[in-house]
Coordinates of C-alpha atoms in Angstrom, one line a residue:
M1 CA -8.4 0.6 -13.6
S2 CA -5.3 2.7 -13.4
A3 CA -2.0 1.1 -14.3
Q4 CA -0.8 1.7 -10.7
L5 CA -3.8 -0.2 -9.3
K6 CA -3.3 -3.0 -11.8
I7 CA 0.3 -3.4 -10.7
I8 CA -0.8 -3.7 -7.0
V9 CA -3.3 -6.4 -7.9
D10 CA -0.8 -8.3 -10.0
R11 CA 2.0 -8.2 -7.4
F12 CA -0.2 -9.2 -4.5
Y13 CA -1.8 -12.1 -6.5
S14 CA 0.1 -14.7 -4.5
R15 CA -0.7 -13.0 -1.2
T16 CA -4.3 -12.0 -1.6
E17 CA -5.4 -13.9 1.5
K18 CA -3.7 -11.2 3.6
L19 CA -5.9 -8.6 2.0
H20 CA -9.2 -10.5 2.4
G21 CA -11.9 -8.9 4.5
K22 CA -10.6 -5.4 4.1
K23 CA -12.9 -2.4 3.5
S24 CA -12.8 -0.8 0.1
I25 CA -14.2 2.2 -1.6
I26 CA -14.0 3.5 -5.2
M27 CA -13.9 7.2 -5.9
A28 CA -13.6 8.4 -9.5
T29 CA -14.3 11.5 -11.5
A30 CA -15.1 11.9 -15.2
Y31 CA -15.9 15.0 -17.2
N32 CA -18.5 13.0 -19.3
S33 CA -21.9 12.9 -17.6
A34 CA -23.4 10.2 -19.8
D35 CA -25.1 7.4 -17.8
W36 CA -22.7 4.8 -19.3
T37 CA -19.5 6.7 -18.4
M38 CA -18.7 4.7 -15.2
E39 CA -20.2 1.3 -16.2
A40 CA -17.0 -0.6 -17.1
L41 CA -15.1 0.9 -14.1
A42 CA -17.9 -0.1 -11.7
N43 CA -18.1 -3.6 -13.1
H44 CA -14.4 -4.1 -12.8
Y45 CA -14.4 -2.8 -9.2
E46 CA -17.2 -5.1 -8.2
T47 CA -15.4 -8.0 -9.7
L48 CA -12.2 -7.1 -7.8
V49 CA -14.2 -6.7 -4.6
R50 CA -15.6 -10.2 -5.0
Y51 CA -12.2 -11.7 -6.0
M52 CA -10.4 -10.0 -3.1
E53 CA -13.2 -10.8 -0.6
W54 CA -13.4 -7.1 0.3
Q55 CA -16.2 -5.3 2.0
D56 CA -17.4 -2.5 -0.3
V57 CA -18.3 0.5 1.9
G58 CA -19.2 2.8 -1.0
Q59 CA -18.9 4.0 -4.5
V60 CA -18.6 7.6 -5.5
L61 CA -18.6 7.7 -9.3
A62 CA -18.7 11.5 -10.0
T63 CA -19.8 12.0 -13.6
G64 CA -19.8 15.5 -15.0
C65 CA -17.0 16.5 -12.7
G66 CA -14.0 17.3 -14.9
A67 CA -12.6 20.0 -12.6
R68 CA -12.2 20.3 -8.9
S69 CA -14.7 23.2 -8.8
L70 CA -17.3 21.0 -10.4
V71 CA -16.7 18.3 -7.8
E72 CA -17.0 20.8 -5.0
K73 CA -20.3 22.1 -6.3
S74 CA -21.8 18.6 -6.9
E75 CA -23.5 16.1 -4.6
F76 CA -20.6 13.8 -4.9
A77 CA -18.4 15.7 -2.4
D78 CA -21.2 15.2 0.3
I79 CA -21.5 11.5 -0.6
A80 CA -17.8 11.0 -0.2
Y81 CA -17.8 12.8 3.1
K82 CA -20.6 10.7 4.5
I83 CA -19.0 7.5 3.5
G84 CA -15.7 8.6 5.1
A85 CA -17.5 9.7 8.3
S86 CA -19.2 6.3 8.6
L87 CA -15.9 4.4 8.7

């Protein structure tokens, strides 16, 4: 979790009920393509979704995508587009 996202979660702690029921998506890239690369991030996101009572609409965890050109050539760009189009 980025420091910026952690600040938002911490500052909204007393007002989380106003954020319940919202849709959420996680999109992340990593240069590493090992199968464990996004494990901790995905687990943390899923915990946050449960805590905030959000509706997870998708996860795009783009491994092996350390540069924009790698993302654009991967399947992950299409996955992100499809999730966005479904909203």
